[in-house]
């Protein structure tokens, strides 16, 4: 079984996309975590895409969602949904028809511990194999 994880000249590390289905109970979603920086990037991209039809949108989004004095908490997925809901509710008359398509956004990435495991496992197998090799 360890041969699967042994470093090879063709692959320098384990492919997380392949192994997440095999190694993590619950499949790929259980190895992923919310990524607030991706949420921020999607918000900024959406605002940029609507800048022509809503010239003041960027300023309002900056003030309501990104201002350090604002109440928006984008550090959690539920905080993001709440902040976007509050923004859209408060500005629905001013930005008629505008919505953040956050249901379409992929706001998750592989967790750092899962990725670290994918990096360390080939090294650990290599160390194990080296310890088994006859000396002399």
JSON list of C-alpha atoms in Angstrom, two decimals:
[
{"chain": "A", "resi": 1, "resn": "UNK", "atom": "CA", "xyz": [0.00, 0.00, 0.00]},
{"chain": "A", "resi": 2, "resn": "UNK", "atom": "CA", "xyz": [2.86, 2.38, 0.71]},
{"chain": "A", "resi": 3, "resn": "UNK", "atom": "CA", "xyz": [3.91, 2.12, -2.94]},
{"chain": "A", "resi": 4, "resn": "UNK", "atom": "CA", "xyz": [0.97, 4.37, -3.80]},
{"chain": "A", "resi": 5, "resn": "UNK", "atom": "CA", "xyz": [2.52, 7.13, -1.72]},
{"chain": "A", "resi": 6, "resn": "UNK", "atom": "CA", "xyz": [6.16, 6.58, -2.64]},
{"chain": "A", "resi": 7, "resn": "UNK", "atom": "CA", "xyz": [7.79, 9.48, -4.45]},
{"chain": "A", "resi": 8, "resn": "UNK", "atom": "CA", "xyz": [8.29, 8.76, -8.11]},
{"chain": "A", "resi": 9, "resn": "UNK", "atom": "CA", "xyz": [10.24, 10.51, -10.85]},
{"chain": "A", "resi": 10, "resn": "UNK", "atom": "CA", "xyz": [6.94, 11.24, -12.62]},
{"chain": "A", "resi": 11, "resn": "UNK", "atom": "CA", "xyz": [5.11, 12.85, -9.73]},
{"chain": "A", "resi": 12, "resn": "UNK", "atom": "CA", "xyz": [6.78, 14.98, -7.11]},
{"chain": "A", "resi": 13, "resn": "UNK", "atom": "CA", "xyz": [3.79, 14.94, -4.77]},
{"chain": "A", "resi": 14, "resn": "UNK", "atom": "CA", "xyz": [0.40, 13.41, -4.14]},
{"chain": "A", "resi": 15, "resn": "UNK", "atom": "CA", "xyz": [-2.47, 14.79, -6.21]},
{"chain": "A", "resi": 16, "resn": "UNK", "atom": "CA", "xyz": [-4.97, 16.23, -3.67]},
{"chain": "A", "resi": 17, "resn": "UNK", "atom": "CA", "xyz": [-7.86, 16.09, -6.15]},
{"chain": "A", "resi": 18, "resn": "UNK", "atom": "CA", "xyz": [-7.42, 12.35, -6.58]},
{"chain": "A", "resi": 19, "resn": "UNK", "atom": "CA", "xyz": [-6.64, 11.43, -2.98]},
{"chain": "A", "resi": 20, "resn": "UNK", "atom": "CA", "xyz": [-9.31, 13.48, -1.26]},
{"chain": "A", "resi": 21, "resn": "UNK", "atom": "CA", "xyz": [-11.94, 11.02, -2.45]},
{"chain": "A", "resi": 22, "resn": "UNK", "atom": "CA", "xyz": [-9.91, 8.07, -1.17]},
{"chain": "A", "resi": 23, "resn": "UNK", "atom": "CA", "xyz": [-8.55, 9.33, 2.13]},
{"chain": "A", "resi": 24, "resn": "UNK", "atom": "CA", "xyz": [-11.12, 11.63, 3.69]},
{"chain": "A", "resi": 25, "resn": "UNK", "atom": "CA", "xyz": [-14.37, 10.28, 5.14]},
{"chain": "A", "resi": 26, "resn": "UNK", "atom": "CA", "xyz": [-17.17, 12.35, 3.69]},
{"chain": "A", "resi": 27, "resn": "UNK", "atom": "CA", "xyz": [-15.36, 13.04, 0.43]},
{"chain": "A", "resi": 28, "resn": "UNK", "atom": "CA", "xyz": [-13.85, 16.19, -0.96]},
{"chain": "A", "resi": 29, "resn": "UNK", "atom": "CA", "xyz": [-16.03, 18.69, 0.86]},
{"chain": "A", "resi": 30, "resn": "UNK", "atom": "CA", "xyz": [-14.80, 17.57, 4.27]},
{"chain": "A", "resi": 31, "resn": "UNK", "atom": "CA", "xyz": [-11.21, 18.40, 3.27]},
{"chain": "A", "resi": 32, "resn": "UNK", "atom": "CA", "xyz": [-12.13, 21.93, 2.21]},
{"chain": "A", "resi": 33, "resn": "UNK", "atom": "CA", "xyz": [-12.55, 25.09, 4.21]},
{"chain": "A", "resi": 34, "resn": "UNK", "atom": "CA", "xyz": [-14.10, 28.49, 3.60]},
{"chain": "A", "resi": 35, "resn": "UNK", "atom": "CA", "xyz": [-11.65, 30.91, 1.94]},
{"chain": "A", "resi": 36, "resn": "UNK", "atom": "CA", "xyz": [-12.50, 34.54, 2.77]},
{"chain": "A", "resi": 37, "resn": "UNK", "atom": "CA", "xyz": [-9.92, 35.85, 0.29]},
{"chain": "A", "resi": 38, "resn": "UNK", "atom": "CA", "xyz": [-11.81, 34.08, -2.51]},
{"chain": "A", "resi": 39, "resn": "UNK", "atom": "CA", "xyz": [-15.05, 35.69, -1.33]},
{"chain": "A", "resi": 40, "resn": "UNK", "atom": "CA", "xyz": [-13.38, 39.10, -1.41]},
{"chain": "A", "resi": 41, "resn": "UNK", "atom": "CA", "xyz": [-12.05, 38.45, -4.92]},
{"chain": "A", "resi": 42, "resn": "UNK", "atom": "CA", "xyz": [-15.50, 37.37, -6.17]},
{"chain": "A", "resi": 43, "resn": "UNK", "atom": "CA", "xyz": [-17.13, 40.46, -4.63]},
{"chain": "A", "resi": 44, "resn": "UNK", "atom": "CA", "xyz": [-14.58, 42.79, -6.25]},
{"chain": "A", "resi": 45, "resn": "UNK", "atom": "CA", "xyz": [-14.92, 40.99, -9.60]},
{"chain": "A", "resi": 46, "resn": "UNK", "atom": "CA", "xyz": [-18.73, 41.28, -9.51]},
{"chain": "A", "resi": 47, "resn": "UNK", "atom": "CA", "xyz": [-18.52, 44.98, -8.67]},
{"chain": "A", "resi": 48, "resn": "UNK", "atom": "CA", "xyz": [-16.05, 45.56, -11.52]},
{"chain": "A", "resi": 49, "resn": "UNK", "atom": "CA", "xyz": [-18.37, 43.75, -13.96]},
{"chain": "A", "resi": 50, "resn": "UNK", "atom": "CA", "xyz": [-21.23, 46.11, -13.02]},
{"chain": "A", "resi": 51, "resn": "UNK", "atom": "CA", "xyz": [-19.23, 49.34, -12.80]},
{"chain": "A", "resi": 52, "resn": "UNK", "atom": "CA", "xyz": [-20.62, 50.79, -16.03]},
{"chain": "A", "resi": 53, "resn": "UNK", "atom": "CA", "xyz": [-24.29, 50.39, -15.11]},
{"chain": "A", "resi": 54, "resn": "UNK", "atom": "CA", "xyz": [-23.78, 51.24, -11.39]},
{"chain": "A", "resi": 55, "resn": "UNK", "atom": "CA", "xyz": [-20.91, 53.76, -11.10]},
{"chain": "A", "resi": 56, "resn": "UNK", "atom": "CA", "xyz": [-21.30, 54.26, -7.31]},
{"chain": "A", "resi": 57, "resn": "UNK", "atom": "CA", "xyz": [-21.48, 50.55, -6.51]},
{"chain": "A", "resi": 58, "resn": "UNK", "atom": "CA", "xyz": [-17.75, 50.16, -5.82]},
{"chain": "A", "resi": 59, "resn": "UNK", "atom": "CA", "xyz": [-17.77, 52.98, -3.28]},
{"chain": "A", "resi": 60, "resn": "UNK", "atom": "CA", "xyz": [-20.82, 51.62, -1.46]},
{"chain": "A", "resi": 61, "resn": "UNK", "atom": "CA", "xyz": [-19.48, 48.06, -1.41]},
{"chain": "A", "resi": 62, "resn": "UNK", "atom": "CA", "xyz": [-16.13, 49.28, -0.12]},
{"chain": "A", "resi": 63, "resn": "UNK", "atom": "CA", "xyz": [-17.80, 51.21, 2.67]},
{"chain": "A", "resi": 64, "resn": "UNK", "atom": "CA", "xyz": [-20.36, 48.55, 3.63]},
{"chain": "A", "resi": 65, "resn": "UNK", "atom": "CA", "xyz": [-18.41, 45.33, 3.15]},
{"chain": "A", "resi": 66, "resn": "UNK", "atom": "CA", "xyz": [-14.70, 46.13, 3.35]},
{"chain": "A", "resi": 67, "resn": "UNK", "atom": "CA", "xyz": [-14.38, 49.16, 5.61]},
{"chain": "A", "resi": 68, "resn": "UNK", "atom": "CA", "xyz": [-12.66, 48.22, 8.86]},
{"chain": "A", "resi": 69, "resn": "UNK", "atom": "CA", "xyz": [-15.28, 50.22, 10.77]},
{"chain": "A", "resi": 70, "resn": "UNK", "atom": "CA", "xyz": [-18.17, 48.43, 9.06]},
{"chain": "A", "resi": 71, "resn": "UNK", "atom": "CA", "xyz": [-20.16, 45.61, 10.60]},
{"chain": "A", "resi": 72, "resn": "UNK", "atom": "CA", "xyz": [-19.61, 43.09, 7.79]},
{"chain": "A", "resi": 73, "resn": "UNK", "atom": "CA", "xyz": [-17.83, 39.92, 8.85]},
{"chain": "A", "resi": 74, "resn": "UNK", "atom": "CA", "xyz": [-16.52, 38.18, 5.76]},
{"chain": "A", "resi": 75, "resn": "UNK", "atom": "CA", "xyz": [-14.31, 35.83, 7.78]},
{"chain": "A", "resi": 76, "resn": "UNK", "atom": "CA", "xyz": [-17.04, 33.15, 7.84]},
{"chain": "A", "resi": 77, "resn": "UNK", "atom": "CA", "xyz": [-19.39, 31.93, 5.15]},
{"chain": "A", "resi": 78, "resn": "UNK", "atom": "CA", "xyz": [-22.44, 32.74, 7.25]},
{"chain": "A", "resi": 79, "resn": "UNK", "atom": "CA", "xyz": [-21.03, 36.23, 7.88]},
{"chain": "A", "resi": 80, "resn": "UNK", "atom": "CA", "xyz": [-20.56, 36.68, 4.13]},
{"chain": "A", "resi": 81, "resn": "UNK", "atom": "CA", "xyz": [-24.14, 35.64, 3.39]},
{"chain": "A", "resi": 82, "resn": "UNK", "atom": "CA", "xyz": [-25.46, 37.95, 6.10]},
{"chain": "A", "resi": 83, "resn": "UNK", "atom": "CA", "xyz": [-23.36, 40.91, 4.92]},
{"chain": "A", "resi": 84, "resn": "UNK", "atom": "CA", "xyz": [-24.39, 40.45, 1.28]},
{"chain": "A", "resi": 85, "resn": "UNK", "atom": "CA", "xyz": [-28.04, 40.08, 2.29]},
{"chain": "A", "resi": 86, "resn": "UNK", "atom": "CA", "xyz": [-27.87, 43.27, 4.36]},
{"chain": "A", "resi": 87, "resn": "UNK", "atom": "CA", "xyz": [-26.16, 45.15, 1.52]},
{"chain": "A", "resi": 88, "resn": "UNK", "atom": "CA", "xyz": [-28.63, 44.00, -1.12]},
{"chain": "A", "resi": 89, "resn": "UNK", "atom": "CA", "xyz": [-31.57, 44.78, 1.15]},
{"chain": "A", "resi": 90, "resn": "UNK", "atom": "CA", "xyz": [-30.33, 48.26, 2.00]},
{"chain": "A", "resi": 91, "resn": "UNK", "atom": "CA", "xyz": [-29.48, 49.18, -1.59]},
{"chain": "A", "resi": 92, "resn": "UNK", "atom": "CA", "xyz": [-32.15, 47.28, -3.56]},
{"chain": "A", "resi": 93, "resn": "UNK", "atom": "CA", "xyz": [-33.93, 50.48, -4.65]},
{"chain": "A", "resi": 94, "resn": "UNK", "atom": "CA", "xyz": [-30.72, 52.27, -5.57]},
{"chain": "A", "resi": 95, "resn": "UNK", "atom": "CA", "xyz": [-29.15, 49.36, -7.49]},
{"chain": "A", "resi": 96, "resn": "UNK", "atom": "CA", "xyz": [-32.31, 47.86, -8.93]},
{"chain": "A", "resi": 97, "resn": "UNK", "atom": "CA", "xyz": [-31.79, 44.35, -10.25]},
{"chain": "A", "resi": 98, "resn": "UNK", "atom": "CA", "xyz": [-28.24, 44.03, -8.90]},
{"chain": "A", "resi": 99, "resn": "UNK", "atom": "CA", "xyz": [-27.43, 40.88, -6.96]},
{"chain": "A", "resi": 100, "resn": "UNK", "atom": "CA", "xyz": [-24.21, 39.18, -5.93]},
{"chain": "A", "resi": 101, "resn": "UNK", "atom": "CA", "xyz": [-24.34, 35.67, -7.44]},
{"chain": "A", "resi": 102, "resn": "UNK", "atom": "CA", "xyz": [-22.72, 34.10, -4.37]},
{"chain": "A", "resi": 103, "resn": "UNK", "atom": "CA", "xyz": [-24.59, 30.82, -4.89]},
{"chain": "A", "resi": 104, "resn": "UNK", "atom": "CA", "xyz": [-22.42, 30.33, -7.99]},
{"chain": "A", "resi": 105, "resn": "UNK", "atom": "CA", "xyz": [-19.13, 31.12, -6.25]},
{"chain": "A", "resi": 106, "resn": "UNK", "atom": "CA", "xyz": [-16.74, 28.39, -5.14]},
{"chain": "A", "resi": 107, "resn": "UNK", "atom": "CA", "xyz": [-15.74, 29.79, -1.77]},
{"chain": "A", "resi": 108, "resn": "UNK", "atom": "CA", "xyz": [-13.79, 26.78, -0.54]},
{"chain": "A", "resi": 109, "resn": "UNK", "atom": "CA", "xyz": [-10.26, 25.49, -0.91]},
{"chain": "A", "resi": 110, "resn": "UNK", "atom": "CA", "xyz": [-8.45, 22.43, 0.37]},
{"chain": "A", "resi": 111, "resn": "UNK", "atom": "CA", "xyz": [-7.59, 22.82, 4.04]},
{"chain": "A", "resi": 112, "resn": "UNK", "atom": "CA", "xyz": [-4.01, 23.43, 5.01]},
{"chain": "A", "resi": 113, "resn": "UNK", "atom": "CA", "xyz": [-3.76, 20.20, 7.03]},
{"chain": "A", "resi": 114, "resn": "UNK", "atom": "CA", "xyz": [-4.98, 18.09, 4.13]},
{"chain": "A", "resi": 115, "resn": "UNK", "atom": "CA", "xyz": [-2.51, 19.75, 1.72]},
{"chain": "A", "resi": 116, "resn": "UNK", "atom": "CA", "xyz": [0.30, 19.41, 4.25]},
{"chain": "A", "resi": 117, "resn": "UNK", "atom": "CA", "xyz": [-0.53, 15.71, 4.57]},
{"chain": "A", "resi": 118, "resn": "UNK", "atom": "CA", "xyz": [-0.28, 15.35, 0.79]},
{"chain": "A", "resi": 119, "resn": "UNK", "atom": "CA", "xyz": [3.16, 16.96, 0.88]},
{"chain": "A", "resi": 120, "resn": "UNK", "atom": "CA", "xyz": [4.50, 15.08, 3.91]},
{"chain": "A", "resi": 121, "resn": "UNK", "atom": "CA", "xyz": [3.24, 11.59, 3.11]},
{"chain": "A", "resi": 122, "resn": "UNK", "atom": "CA", "xyz": [5.72, 10.87, 0.26]},
{"chain": "A", "resi": 123, "resn": "UNK", "atom": "CA", "xyz": [8.56, 12.16, 2.44]},
{"chain": "A", "resi": 124, "resn": "UNK", "atom": "CA", "xyz": [7.47, 9.92, 5.34]},
{"chain": "A", "resi": 125, "resn": "UNK", "atom": "CA", "xyz": [7.31, 6.87, 3.06]},
{"chain": "A", "resi": 126, "resn": "UNK", "atom": "CA", "xyz": [10.76, 7.71, 1.72]},
{"chain": "A", "resi": 127, "resn": "UNK", "atom": "CA", "xyz": [12.10, 7.88, 5.30]},
{"chain": "A", "resi": 128, "resn": "UNK", "atom": "CA", "xyz": [10.45, 4.57, 6.13]},
{"chain": "A", "resi": 129, "resn": "UNK", "atom": "CA", "xyz": [11.91, 2.91, 3.03]},
{"chain": "A", "resi": 130, "resn": "UNK", "atom": "CA", "xyz": [15.37, 4.29, 3.86]},
{"chain": "A", "resi": 131, "resn": "UNK", "atom": "CA", "xyz": [15.16, 2.88, 7.39]},
{"chain": "A", "resi": 132, "resn": "UNK", "atom": "CA", "xyz": [14.33, -0.57, 5.99]},
{"chain": "A", "resi": 133, "resn": "UNK", "atom": "CA", "xyz": [17.21, -0.57, 3.50]},
{"chain": "A", "resi": 134, "resn": "UNK", "atom": "CA", "xyz": [20.08, -2.82, 4.56]},
{"chain": "A", "resi": 135, "resn": "UNK", "atom": "CA", "xyz": [23.15, -0.93, 5.69]},
{"chain": "A", "resi": 136, "resn": "UNK", "atom": "CA", "xyz": [26.59, -1.89, 4.44]}
]
